[in-house]
Amino acid sequence: MKEAVAGELAAAYHSKLVDDVRTAGFRHDKGRLTVHLAREFGFCYGVDRAVDYAYQAVARFPGRNVFLTGEIIHNPHVNDRLRANGIKFLSDPDERGRHLGPDDVVILPAFGVTVEEMKRLSDLGCTLVDTTCGSVLTVWKNVVRYAQDGFTAVIHGKLKHEETRATASQASKFPNGRYLVVLDREEAAIVCEYIRKRGDRNAFLARFGQAVSAGFDPDVDLARIGCANQTTMLMSESLEIEQMFRDAMRERYGEAALAQHFRAFDTICSATQERQDAVIALLEREPVQLMIVVGGYNSSNTCNLARICASRVRTFHIADPECLLSADRIRHRPVGLPSTAPPSEVVTENWLPAEGRVIIGLTAGASTPNNIVGQVIETLERFTGTA
Ligand code: SF4
């Protein structure tokens, strides 16, 4: 079945131009334009597999309704193509409340679904096509182990992100399983302060009430913690947060007892890490005038790539080539907003040098297909008068 859909996938997402740029050392020169492409960018192995499975599901179950629980990945083009391919999205307004049964096929996305959702769909007798990425499953395995051993999973992630909700729900596989989600260093610092000195329990619950498991008691449930992450967070921040918790637990319980109170493991997926490392390497190597980061505005890993770039050079996070309005105007998402914030865009004028050489760095999030990256390069060629 994989072979049967391979042609369709290539036609939908492949770009010869991007292949050529890759072959030319991730550099594209045309007239006054130079584009430096990050050495790791775009579709990751988990997304590749999820999209492949979705196309295979349509081919394997002809005549049956095929559903997705929601976006398969955070890229509007890929989701729209799947809709055009006949897959219905249970998150779309006209499909909400749809009654599912044994005749229905339901695809689970790369970032997984909650334990409750999985049970609900299984109980309904649906045929499930599970595309949950192996890297996400590794995190789940550790969270389950934490719950089994009486450790609270402290998850660095975005509370509203599907993956973090699914990961947190894994703790519920054991009756006393607990979790707490922290978004950033600031929230981690508040929790660490509580670990060190205790504090106002009610104030703690008022602040983190939405981010903890039912019945969470900070005076009890922060005594043994295990760190985990949403796989697409900024790796440097996740490592820093892990260290903050390690230090707080060491202060509270002492070095000798640390292992009884604190656990951690590396849960940033290799694809996320490689894309973050590649963009840092690009910016250290090449004197780019500006950086373009392509990917869905609700894509966590894309937003984090944009954050890395913006700390070093003028950066524009765009969803697709249509955001490149003209040589004078670009529509983009302000960098720094979390991916779960409502989508918002601004238009910046005079973003491209009008004369002389134009040297642009380019990368794309793990859910952005190559054809979109290729179209961005073609648009840049047009705007610099080289197409
Ligand atoms: S970003 Fe990582 S965890 Fe997410 S789908 Fe891709 S490989 Fe899997």
Short mmCIF file of N, CA and C and ligand atoms in Angstrom, two decimals, residues 43-48 50 73 110-111 131-136 163 231-232 267-272 275 301 366-367, ligand 1:
data_model
loop_
_atom_site.label_atom_id
_atom_site.label_comp_id
_atom_site.label_asym_id
_atom_site.label_seq_id
_atom_site.Cartn_x
_atom_site.Cartn_y
_atom_site.Cartn_z
N PHE A 43 9.65 18.52 6.80
CA PHE A 43 9.06 17.26 7.28
C PHE A 43 10.05 16.42 8.11
N CYS A 44 9.62 16.05 9.32
CA CYS A 44 10.40 15.15 10.15
C CYS A 44 9.90 13.72 9.90
N TYR A 45 10.61 12.75 10.49
CA TYR A 45 10.21 11.35 10.23
C TYR A 45 8.79 11.08 10.74
N GLY A 46 8.42 11.71 11.86
CA GLY A 46 7.08 11.44 12.42
C GLY A 46 5.96 11.98 11.53
N VAL A 47 6.19 13.16 10.97
CA VAL A 47 5.19 13.78 10.10
C VAL A 47 5.12 13.03 8.77
N ASP A 48 6.27 12.69 8.25
CA ASP A 48 6.35 11.91 7.01
C ASP A 48 5.49 10.64 7.12
N ALA A 50 3.12 9.98 9.39
CA ALA A 50 1.69 10.25 9.65
C ALA A 50 0.95 10.57 8.35
N ILE A 73 -1.20 17.22 11.50
CA ILE A 73 -0.01 17.96 11.89
C ILE A 73 -0.39 19.43 11.77
N ALA A 110 -0.10 12.62 14.60
CA ALA A 110 1.30 12.33 14.98
C ALA A 110 1.56 12.67 16.45
N PHE A 111 0.87 13.67 16.99
CA PHE A 111 1.12 14.03 18.39
C PHE A 111 0.22 13.26 19.36
N THR A 131 -1.15 7.09 14.09
CA THR A 131 0.10 7.63 13.53
C THR A 131 0.96 8.30 14.62
N THR A 132 0.62 8.05 15.88
CA THR A 132 1.40 8.68 16.96
C THR A 132 2.89 8.41 16.77
N CYS A 133 3.67 9.47 16.79
CA CYS A 133 5.10 9.36 16.51
C CYS A 133 5.81 8.55 17.61
N GLY A 134 6.82 7.78 17.21
CA GLY A 134 7.59 6.98 18.16
C GLY A 134 8.24 7.85 19.25
N SER A 135 8.64 9.06 18.88
CA SER A 135 9.28 9.93 19.87
C SER A 135 8.28 10.38 20.94
N VAL A 136 7.02 10.56 20.54
CA VAL A 136 5.98 10.91 21.51
C VAL A 136 5.71 9.68 22.40
N GLU A 163 -0.41 17.47 21.99
CA GLU A 163 0.58 16.50 22.47
C GLU A 163 0.72 16.56 23.99
N THR A 231 7.62 17.32 22.90
CA THR A 231 8.83 17.01 22.12
C THR A 231 9.34 18.17 21.28
N THR A 232 8.50 19.19 21.09
CA THR A 232 8.88 20.25 20.16
C THR A 232 9.25 21.56 20.85
N THR A 267 13.69 14.18 26.44
CA THR A 267 12.47 13.90 25.67
C THR A 267 12.27 14.83 24.48
N ILE A 268 13.25 15.67 24.18
CA ILE A 268 13.14 16.44 22.93
C ILE A 268 13.44 15.46 21.80
N CYS A 269 12.61 15.42 20.78
CA CYS A 269 12.85 14.42 19.73
C CYS A 269 14.05 14.85 18.89
N SER A 270 14.71 13.86 18.30
CA SER A 270 15.94 14.17 17.56
C SER A 270 15.66 15.10 16.38
N ALA A 271 14.48 14.96 15.75
CA ALA A 271 14.17 15.81 14.59
C ALA A 271 14.08 17.28 15.01
N THR A 272 13.43 17.53 16.15
CA THR A 272 13.33 18.90 16.65
C THR A 272 14.72 19.45 16.95
N ARG A 275 16.74 20.25 13.81
CA ARG A 275 16.31 21.49 13.14
C ARG A 275 16.78 22.72 13.91
N ASN A 301 7.10 23.58 17.03
CA ASN A 301 8.53 23.53 16.67
C ASN A 301 8.89 24.68 15.73
N ALA A 366 8.84 21.28 11.19
CA ALA A 366 8.78 19.84 10.90
C ALA A 366 7.49 19.43 10.19
N SER A 367 6.53 20.34 10.10
CA SER A 367 5.28 19.97 9.42
C SER A 367 5.13 20.69 8.08
S1 SF4 B 1 8.49 16.74 15.70
FE1 SF4 B 1 9.47 14.92 16.58
S2 SF4 B 1 7.92 14.03 17.93
FE2 SF4 B 1 6.84 15.44 16.57
S3 SF4 B 1 6.21 14.15 14.86
FE3 SF4 B 1 8.19 15.01 14.29
S4 SF4 B 1 9.70 13.45 14.90
FE4 SF4 B 1 7.77 13.00 15.96
#
